[in-house]
PDB file of C-alpha atoms in Angstrom:
ATOM      1  CA  UNK A 254       9.878  25.661 -78.627  1.00 65.00           C
ATOM      2  CA  UNK A 255       8.632  26.882 -75.266  1.00 80.00           C
ATOM      3  CA  UNK A 256      11.019  26.100 -72.427  1.00 90.00           C
ATOM      4  CA  UNK A 257       9.689  23.891 -69.621  1.00 96.00           C
ATOM      5  CA  UNK A 258       8.547  25.873 -66.593  1.00 97.00           C
ATOM      6  CA  UNK A 259      10.374  23.415 -64.326  1.00 98.00           C
ATOM      7  CA  UNK A 260      13.032  20.949 -65.414  1.00 98.00           C
ATOM      8  CA  UNK A 261      14.893  18.791 -62.907  1.00 97.00           C
ATOM      9  CA  UNK A 262      17.638  16.649 -64.431  1.00 97.00           C
ATOM     10  CA  UNK A 263      19.529  13.833 -62.724  1.00 98.00           C
ATOM     11  CA  UNK A 264      18.495  15.112 -59.296  1.00 97.00           C
ATOM     12  CA  UNK A 265      20.106  13.548 -56.220  1.00 97.00           C
ATOM     13  CA  UNK A 266      19.267  14.664 -52.683  1.00 97.00           C
ATOM     14  CA  UNK A 267      20.614  13.407 -49.358  1.00 96.00           C
ATOM     15  CA  UNK A 268      19.474  13.911 -45.780  1.00 93.00           C
ATOM     16  CA  UNK A 269      22.748  13.266 -43.987  1.00 92.00           C
ATOM     17  CA  UNK A 270      23.814   9.755 -44.962  1.00 92.00           C
ATOM     18  CA  UNK A 271      20.368   8.889 -46.369  1.00 95.00           C
ATOM     19  CA  UNK A 272      20.238   8.983 -50.178  1.00 96.00           C
ATOM     20  CA  UNK A 273      16.625  10.079 -50.859  1.00 96.00           C
ATOM     21  CA  UNK A 274      16.444  11.130 -54.541  1.00 97.00           C
ATOM     22  CA  UNK A 275      18.399   8.993 -56.978  1.00 96.00           C
ATOM     23  CA  UNK A 276      18.859  10.679 -60.332  1.00 97.00           C
ATOM     24  CA  UNK A 277      15.320  11.941 -60.916  1.00 97.00           C
ATOM     25  CA  UNK A 278      14.260  13.683 -64.135  1.00 98.00           C
ATOM     26  CA  UNK A 279      11.060  15.710 -63.722  1.00 98.00           C
ATOM     27  CA  UNK A 280       9.532  18.283 -66.077  1.00 97.00           C
ATOM     28  CA  UNK A 281       6.544  20.630 -65.923  1.00 97.00           C
ATOM     29  CA  UNK A 282       5.455  22.112 -69.250  1.00 96.00           C
ATOM     30  CA  UNK A 283       3.203  25.179 -69.649  1.00 96.00           C
ATOM     31  CA  UNK A 284      -0.462  24.334 -69.037  1.00 94.00           C
ATOM     32  CA  UNK A 285       0.234  20.836 -67.670  1.00 96.00           C
ATOM     33  CA  UNK A 286      -1.326  19.308 -64.573  1.00 97.00           C
ATOM     34  CA  UNK A 287       0.908  16.583 -63.154  1.00 97.00           C
ATOM     35  CA  UNK A 288       0.169  14.016 -60.466  1.00 97.00           C
ATOM     36  CA  UNK A 289       3.166  13.068 -58.322  1.00 97.00           C
ATOM     37  CA  UNK A 290       2.439   9.727 -56.672  1.00 96.00           C
ATOM     38  CA  UNK A 291       4.001   7.096 -54.462  1.00 94.00           C
ATOM     39  CA  UNK A 292       3.714   5.649 -50.992  1.00 92.00           C
ATOM     40  CA  UNK A 293       4.926   7.555 -47.935  1.00 91.00           C
ATOM     41  CA  UNK A 294       8.683   8.030 -47.740  1.00 90.00           C
ATOM     42  CA  UNK A 295       9.343   7.559 -51.464  1.00 94.00           C
ATOM     43  CA  UNK A 296      10.732  11.063 -52.063  1.00 95.00           C
ATOM     44  CA  UNK A 297       7.764  13.098 -53.288  1.00 96.00           C
ATOM     45  CA  UNK A 298       8.053  15.949 -50.779  1.00 95.00           C
ATOM     46  CA  UNK A 299      11.847  15.866 -51.029  1.00 96.00           C
ATOM     47  CA  UNK A 300      11.595  16.332 -54.803  1.00 97.00           C
ATOM     48  CA  UNK A 301       9.329  19.356 -54.351  1.00 97.00           C
ATOM     49  CA  UNK A 302      11.590  20.836 -51.651  1.00 96.00           C
ATOM     50  CA  UNK A 303      14.645  20.267 -53.849  1.00 97.00           C
ATOM     51  CA  UNK A 304      12.961  22.128 -56.715  1.00 97.00           C
ATOM     52  CA  UNK A 305      11.917  24.961 -54.381  1.00 96.00           C
ATOM     53  CA  UNK A 306      15.382  25.398 -52.860  1.00 95.00           C
ATOM     54  CA  UNK A 307      14.216  24.358 -49.385  1.00 95.00           C
ATOM     55  CA  UNK A 308      16.569  21.369 -49.548  1.00 95.00           C
ATOM     56  CA  UNK A 309      19.798  21.658 -51.524  1.00 95.00           C
ATOM     57  CA  UNK A 310      20.315  18.809 -54.013  1.00 96.00           C
ATOM     58  CA  UNK A 311      23.613  16.951 -53.809  1.00 96.00           C
ATOM     59  CA  UNK A 312      23.694  16.372 -57.558  1.00 97.00           C
ATOM     60  CA  UNK A 313      21.871  17.219 -60.771  1.00 97.00           C
ATOM     61  CA  UNK A 314      20.292  20.444 -61.984  1.00 97.00           C
ATOM     62  CA  UNK A 315      17.070  22.413 -61.549  1.00 97.00           C
ATOM     63  CA  UNK A 316      16.100  24.847 -64.315  1.00 97.00           C
ATOM     64  CA  UNK A 317      13.176  27.240 -63.970  1.00 97.00           C
ATOM     65  CA  UNK A 318      12.067  28.560 -67.378  1.00 96.00           C
ATOM     66  CA  UNK A 319      15.461  27.629 -68.790  1.00 95.00           C
ATOM     67  CA  UNK A 320      17.425  29.400 -66.050  1.00 96.00           C
ATOM     68  CA  UNK A 321      19.728  27.362 -63.791  1.00 96.00           C
ATOM     69  CA  UNK A 322      18.293  27.635 -60.262  1.00 96.00           C
ATOM     70  CA  UNK A 323      19.748  24.577 -58.493  1.00 95.00           C
ATOM     71  CA  UNK A 324      19.755  25.275 -54.762  1.00 87.00           C
ATOM     72  CA  UNK A 325      18.785  28.931 -55.262  1.00 94.00           C
ATOM     73  CA  UNK A 326      17.033  30.655 -52.332  1.00 96.00           C
ATOM     74  CA  UNK A 327      13.346  29.801 -52.175  1.00 95.00           C
ATOM     75  CA  UNK A 328      12.264  33.433 -52.580  1.00 95.00           C
ATOM     76  CA  UNK A 329      14.118  33.641 -55.912  1.00 96.00           C
ATOM     77  CA  UNK A 330      12.338  30.544 -57.203  1.00 96.00           C
ATOM     78  CA  UNK A 331       8.989  31.950 -56.023  1.00 95.00           C
ATOM     79  CA  UNK A 332       9.750  35.148 -57.961  1.00 95.00           C
ATOM     80  CA  UNK A 333       9.947  33.047 -61.120  1.00 96.00           C
ATOM     81  CA  UNK A 334       6.224  32.312 -60.723  1.00 97.00           C
ATOM     82  CA  UNK A 335       6.385  29.059 -58.755  1.00 97.00           C
ATOM     83  CA  UNK A 336       3.850  28.940 -55.879  1.00 97.00           C
ATOM     84  CA  UNK A 337       4.265  26.207 -53.263  1.00 95.00           C
ATOM     85  CA  UNK A 338       1.562  24.961 -50.891  1.00 94.00           C
ATOM     86  CA  UNK A 339       3.495  22.746 -48.461  1.00 90.00           C
ATOM     87  CA  UNK A 340       2.303  19.802 -46.458  1.00 84.00           C
ATOM     88  CA  UNK A 341       1.228  21.386 -43.177  1.00 77.00           C
ATOM     89  CA  UNK A 342      -0.034  24.493 -45.023  1.00 74.00           C
ATOM     90  CA  UNK A 343       2.189  27.151 -43.423  1.00 80.00           C
ATOM     91  CA  UNK A 344      -0.431  29.854 -42.974  1.00 87.00           C
ATOM     92  CA  UNK A 345       0.206  32.826 -40.674  1.00 87.00           C
ATOM     93  CA  UNK A 346      -1.887  31.994 -37.616  1.00 85.00           C
ATOM     94  CA  UNK A 347      -1.596  35.490 -36.128  1.00 88.00           C
ATOM     95  CA  UNK A 348      -2.980  37.137 -39.281  1.00 94.00           C
ATOM     96  CA  UNK A 349      -6.624  37.210 -40.309  1.00 96.00           C
ATOM     97  CA  UNK A 350      -7.883  35.411 -43.403  1.00 96.00           C
ATOM     98  CA  UNK A 351      -8.058  38.743 -45.217  1.00 97.00           C
ATOM     99  CA  UNK A 352      -4.507  39.660 -44.188  1.00 96.00           C
ATOM    100  CA  UNK A 353      -3.157  36.248 -45.233  1.00 95.00           C
ATOM    101  CA  UNK A 354      -4.617  36.803 -48.701  1.00 96.00           C
ATOM    102  CA  UNK A 355      -3.732  40.459 -49.212  1.00 96.00           C
ATOM    103  CA  UNK A 356      -0.134  40.142 -48.007  1.00 94.00           C
ATOM    104  CA  UNK A 357       0.641  37.832 -50.932  1.00 94.00           C
ATOM    105  CA  UNK A 358      -1.187  39.791 -53.676  1.00 96.00           C
ATOM    106  CA  UNK A 359       1.010  40.646 -56.641  1.00 96.00           C
ATOM    107  CA  UNK A 360       1.113  40.529 -60.405  1.00 96.00           C
ATOM    108  CA  UNK A 361       2.492  37.433 -62.108  1.00 95.00           C
ATOM    109  CA  UNK A 362       5.718  37.201 -64.083  1.00 94.00           C
ATOM    110  CA  UNK A 363       4.022  38.552 -67.221  1.00 93.00           C
ATOM    111  CA  UNK A 364       2.177  41.272 -65.305  1.00 94.00           C
ATOM    112  CA  UNK A 365      -1.015  39.212 -65.174  1.00 94.00           C
ATOM    113  CA  UNK A 366      -3.506  39.877 -62.377  1.00 95.00           C
ATOM    114  CA  UNK A 367      -6.064  37.216 -63.255  1.00 95.00           C
ATOM    115  CA  UNK A 368      -6.397  36.062 -59.646  1.00 96.00           C
ATOM    116  CA  UNK A 369      -7.653  39.068 -57.724  1.00 96.00           C
ATOM    117  CA  UNK A 370      -8.849  39.170 -54.121  1.00 97.00           C
ATOM    118  CA  UNK A 371     -12.435  39.179 -55.408  1.00 97.00           C
ATOM    119  CA  UNK A 372     -11.882  36.173 -57.666  1.00 96.00           C
ATOM    120  CA  UNK A 373     -10.272  34.165 -54.856  1.00 96.00           C
ATOM    121  CA  UNK A 374     -13.268  34.849 -52.599  1.00 97.00           C
ATOM    122  CA  UNK A 375     -15.655  33.835 -55.403  1.00 95.00           C
ATOM    123  CA  UNK A 376     -13.688  30.585 -55.800  1.00 94.00           C
ATOM    124  CA  UNK A 377     -13.604  29.957 -52.036  1.00 94.00           C
ATOM    125  CA  UNK A 378     -16.956  31.276 -50.775  1.00 93.00           C
ATOM    126  CA  UNK A 379     -16.287  29.796 -47.342  1.00 93.00           C
ATOM    127  CA  UNK A 380     -13.335  32.175 -46.875  1.00 95.00           C
ATOM    128  CA  UNK A 381     -15.520  35.215 -47.519  1.00 95.00           C
ATOM    129  CA  UNK A 382     -17.451  34.279 -44.354  1.00 95.00           C
ATOM    130  CA  UNK A 383     -14.239  34.122 -42.289  1.00 96.00           C
ATOM    131  CA  UNK A 384     -12.311  37.236 -43.330  1.00 96.00           C
ATOM    132  CA  UNK A 385     -11.856  38.528 -39.771  1.00 96.00           C
ATOM    133  CA  UNK A 386     -10.904  35.147 -38.289  1.00 95.00           C
ATOM    134  CA  UNK A 387      -7.290  34.458 -37.384  1.00 93.00           C
ATOM    135  CA  UNK A 388      -5.550  31.695 -39.265  1.00 90.00           C
ATOM    136  CA  UNK A 389      -5.272  29.620 -36.091  1.00 90.00           C
ATOM    137  CA  UNK A 390      -9.067  29.666 -35.699  1.00 93.00           C
ATOM    138  CA  UNK A 391      -9.695  27.843 -38.968  1.00 93.00           C
ATOM    139  CA  UNK A 392     -10.376  24.140 -39.460  1.00 91.00           C
ATOM    140  CA  UNK A 393      -7.911  22.057 -41.443  1.00 90.00           C
ATOM    141  CA  UNK A 394     -10.052  22.312 -44.581  1.00 91.00           C
ATOM    142  CA  UNK A 395     -10.440  26.078 -44.228  1.00 93.00           C
ATOM    143  CA  UNK A 396      -6.684  26.426 -43.756  1.00 93.00           C
ATOM    144  CA  UNK A 397      -6.096  24.429 -46.946  1.00 92.00           C
ATOM    145  CA  UNK A 398      -8.487  26.692 -48.869  1.00 94.00           C
ATOM    146  CA  UNK A 399      -6.655  29.711 -47.467  1.00 95.00           C
ATOM    147  CA  UNK A 400      -3.206  28.433 -48.463  1.00 94.00           C
ATOM    148  CA  UNK A 401      -4.344  27.661 -52.006  1.00 95.00           C
ATOM    149  CA  UNK A 402      -6.106  31.033 -52.222  1.00 96.00           C
ATOM    150  CA  UNK A 403      -2.997  32.782 -50.931  1.00 96.00           C
ATOM    151  CA  UNK A 404      -0.849  31.007 -53.542  1.00 96.00           C
ATOM    152  CA  UNK A 405      -3.261  32.034 -56.313  1.00 97.00           C
ATOM    153  CA  UNK A 406      -2.999  35.665 -55.183  1.00 97.00           C
ATOM    154  CA  UNK A 407       0.609  35.595 -56.456  1.00 97.00           C
ATOM    155  CA  UNK A 408      -0.739  34.872 -59.975  1.00 97.00           C
ATOM    156  CA  UNK A 409       1.667  31.951 -60.421  1.00 97.00           C
ATOM    157  CA  UNK A 410       2.713  30.113 -63.557  1.00 97.00           C
ATOM    158  CA  UNK A 411       2.987  26.852 -61.570  1.00 98.00           C
ATOM    159  CA  UNK A 412       1.126  25.822 -58.408  1.00 98.00           C
ATOM    160  CA  UNK A 413       2.728  23.007 -56.407  1.00 97.00           C
ATOM    161  CA  UNK A 414       0.312  21.364 -53.988  1.00 96.00           C
ATOM    162  CA  UNK A 415       1.786  18.868 -51.509  1.00 94.00           C
ATOM    163  CA  UNK A 416      -0.787  16.543 -49.877  1.00 91.00           C
ATOM    164  CA  UNK A 417      -3.782  18.322 -51.361  1.00 88.00           C
ATOM    165  CA  UNK A 418      -6.478  16.629 -49.244  1.00 92.00           C
ATOM    166  CA  UNK A 419      -4.505  14.856 -46.500  1.00 88.00           C
ATOM    167  CA  UNK A 420      -6.617  14.507 -43.343  1.00 87.00           C
ATOM    168  CA  UNK A 421      -9.587  16.444 -44.715  1.00 90.00           C
ATOM    169  CA  UNK A 422     -13.241  15.408 -44.382  1.00 89.00           C
ATOM    170  CA  UNK A 423     -14.663  13.936 -47.630  1.00 92.00           C
ATOM    171  CA  UNK A 424     -16.908  16.957 -48.247  1.00 91.00           C
ATOM    172  CA  UNK A 425     -13.983  19.380 -47.931  1.00 91.00           C
ATOM    173  CA  UNK A 426     -11.749  17.126 -50.038  1.00 93.00           C
ATOM    174  CA  UNK A 427     -14.363  17.221 -52.807  1.00 94.00           C
ATOM    175  CA  UNK A 428     -14.276  21.002 -52.690  1.00 92.00           C
ATOM    176  CA  UNK A 429     -10.462  21.010 -52.982  1.00 93.00           C
ATOM    177  CA  UNK A 430     -10.657  18.742 -56.044  1.00 95.00           C
ATOM    178  CA  UNK A 431     -13.231  21.074 -57.603  1.00 94.00           C
ATOM    179  CA  UNK A 432     -10.840  23.973 -57.088  1.00 94.00           C
ATOM    180  CA  UNK A 433      -7.921  22.011 -58.571  1.00 95.00           C
ATOM    181  CA  UNK A 434     -10.081  21.530 -61.677  1.00 95.00           C
ATOM    182  CA  UNK A 435     -10.748  25.272 -61.851  1.00 94.00           C
ATOM    183  CA  UNK A 436      -7.023  25.992 -61.554  1.00 94.00           C
ATOM    184  CA  UNK A 437      -6.351  23.641 -64.448  1.00 95.00           C
ATOM    185  CA  UNK A 438      -9.031  25.336 -66.563  1.00 95.00           C
ATOM    186  CA  UNK A 439      -7.474  28.723 -65.825  1.00 93.00           C
ATOM    187  CA  UNK A 440      -4.267  27.630 -67.591  1.00 94.00           C
ATOM    188  CA  UNK A 441      -1.992  27.503 -64.542  1.00 96.00           C
ATOM    189  CA  UNK A 442       0.326  24.498 -64.533  1.00 97.00           C
ATOM    190  CA  UNK A 443       0.179  22.444 -61.365  1.00 97.00           C
ATOM    191  CA  UNK A 444       1.888  19.585 -59.570  1.00 98.00           C
ATOM    192  CA  UNK A 445      -0.419  17.700 -57.205  1.00 97.00           C
ATOM    193  CA  UNK A 446       0.683  15.221 -54.552  1.00 95.00           C
ATOM    194  CA  UNK A 447      -2.122  13.187 -52.999  1.00 93.00           C
ATOM    195  CA  UNK A 448      -2.897   9.585 -52.085  1.00 90.00           C
ATOM    196  CA  UNK A 449      -6.348   9.758 -53.738  1.00 91.00           C
ATOM    197  CA  UNK A 450      -5.145   8.530 -57.136  1.00 92.00           C
ATOM    198  CA  UNK A 451      -8.671   8.256 -58.574  1.00 92.00           C
ATOM    199  CA  UNK A 452      -9.292  11.968 -58.018  1.00 94.00           C
ATOM    200  CA  UNK A 453      -5.772  12.909 -59.109  1.00 95.00           C
ATOM    201  CA  UNK A 454      -6.012  11.048 -62.424  1.00 95.00           C
ATOM    202  CA  UNK A 455      -9.331  12.727 -63.234  1.00 95.00           C
ATOM    203  CA  UNK A 456      -7.624  16.104 -63.590  1.00 95.00           C
ATOM    204  CA  UNK A 457      -4.014  15.332 -64.548  1.00 96.00           C
ATOM    205  CA  UNK A 458      -2.417  15.227 -67.992  1.00 94.00           C
ATOM    206  CA  UNK A 459       0.573  13.238 -66.805  1.00 96.00           C
ATOM    207  CA  UNK A 460       1.465  11.196 -63.740  1.00 97.00           C
ATOM    208  CA  UNK A 461       4.807  10.313 -62.183  1.00 97.00           C
ATOM    209  CA  UNK A 462       5.231   7.536 -59.610  1.00 96.00           C
ATOM    210  CA  UNK A 463       8.263   7.494 -57.308  1.00 97.00           C
ATOM    211  CA  UNK A 464       9.614   4.419 -55.527  1.00 95.00           C
ATOM    212  CA  UNK A 465      12.625   4.857 -53.218  1.00 95.00           C
ATOM    213  CA  UNK A 466      13.647   8.092 -54.900  1.00 96.00           C
ATOM    214  CA  UNK A 467      13.415   6.845 -58.490  1.00 97.00           C
ATOM    215  CA  UNK A 468      10.810   7.306 -61.225  1.00 97.00           C
ATOM    216  CA  UNK A 469       9.160   3.942 -61.943  1.00 96.00           C
ATOM    217  CA  UNK A 470       6.285   5.236 -64.089  1.00 96.00           C
ATOM    218  CA  UNK A 471       5.620   8.323 -66.159  1.00 96.00           C
ATOM    219  CA  UNK A 472       2.643   8.622 -68.454  1.00 96.00           C
ATOM    220  CA  UNK A 473      -0.889   9.844 -69.057  1.00 96.00           C
ATOM    221  CA  UNK A 474      -3.814   9.151 -66.747  1.00 94.00           C
ATOM    222  CA  UNK A 475      -5.345   6.780 -69.340  1.00 95.00           C
ATOM    223  CA  UNK A 476      -2.052   4.895 -69.557  1.00 95.00           C
ATOM    224  CA  UNK A 477      -1.816   4.555 -65.770  1.00 94.00           C
ATOM    225  CA  UNK A 478      -5.446   3.498 -65.340  1.00 93.00           C
ATOM    226  CA  UNK A 479      -4.985   0.824 -68.014  1.00 95.00           C
ATOM    227  CA  UNK A 480      -2.310  -0.818 -65.818  1.00 92.00           C
ATOM    228  CA  UNK A 481      -4.027  -1.866 -62.568  1.00 91.00           C
ATOM    229  CA  UNK A 482      -1.010  -4.007 -61.726  1.00 92.00           C
ATOM    230  CA  UNK A 483       1.095  -0.820 -61.448  1.00 91.00           C
ATOM    231  CA  UNK A 484      -1.471   0.804 -59.172  1.00 90.00           C
ATOM    232  CA  UNK A 485      -1.448  -2.269 -56.947  1.00 91.00           C
ATOM    233  CA  UNK A 486       2.333  -2.646 -56.940  1.00 93.00           C
ATOM    234  CA  UNK A 487       3.328   0.978 -56.383  1.00 92.00           C
ATOM    235  CA  UNK A 488       0.332   2.625 -54.728  1.00 89.00           C
ATOM    236  CA  UNK A 489      -1.030  -0.325 -52.796  1.00 80.00           C
ATOM    237  CA  UNK A 490      -4.581  -0.314 -54.185  1.00 56.00           C
TER     238      UNK A 490
END
């Protein structure tokens, strides 16, 4: 059997005295697109940061491709083929669009170079018009395209996207969802955090809802959509 790309088991994370994650199990299998849902403050970003080594868990284990990586430095986890697009985007404002993309270009863990500079620009035609612009000159939507494009330039096995369309104009958000669909079709696994559950469930295989640091639902998009009472109770719709 193929090992999960990411497997968090019994994960606990604290911020000081605050107990944020409470024994979470979370798995990403090859080729899966997963929606991570929940209201603000329920632990979604903390789970992603705990997996990425940005926050050190206080209990439990994180395995990347079967290798124990709990609390490992973020760069080591990235080297295992895990690309992370954080909330707030984290682009280099003093570098041009072209430089932001090229500085991250590398082969994937199996030597794959499916996502070339040319392919990223074909996927994000808007970026090809802005190659000489500094990162700080871009709109929020353009910055989001750049961060996703930059992550794809690493030819990842998993793309983690925190707040995919937060604060973006509807037209730009639609473009981001189109790109998420393309990423799924390309075979890259992904974890998508976003409040737009209708758009999320259109492209995900599996969805996980967190409430106060615990998993309260895990299942397919069809299963979730067949339970409107869950959507109302946990997502406030």
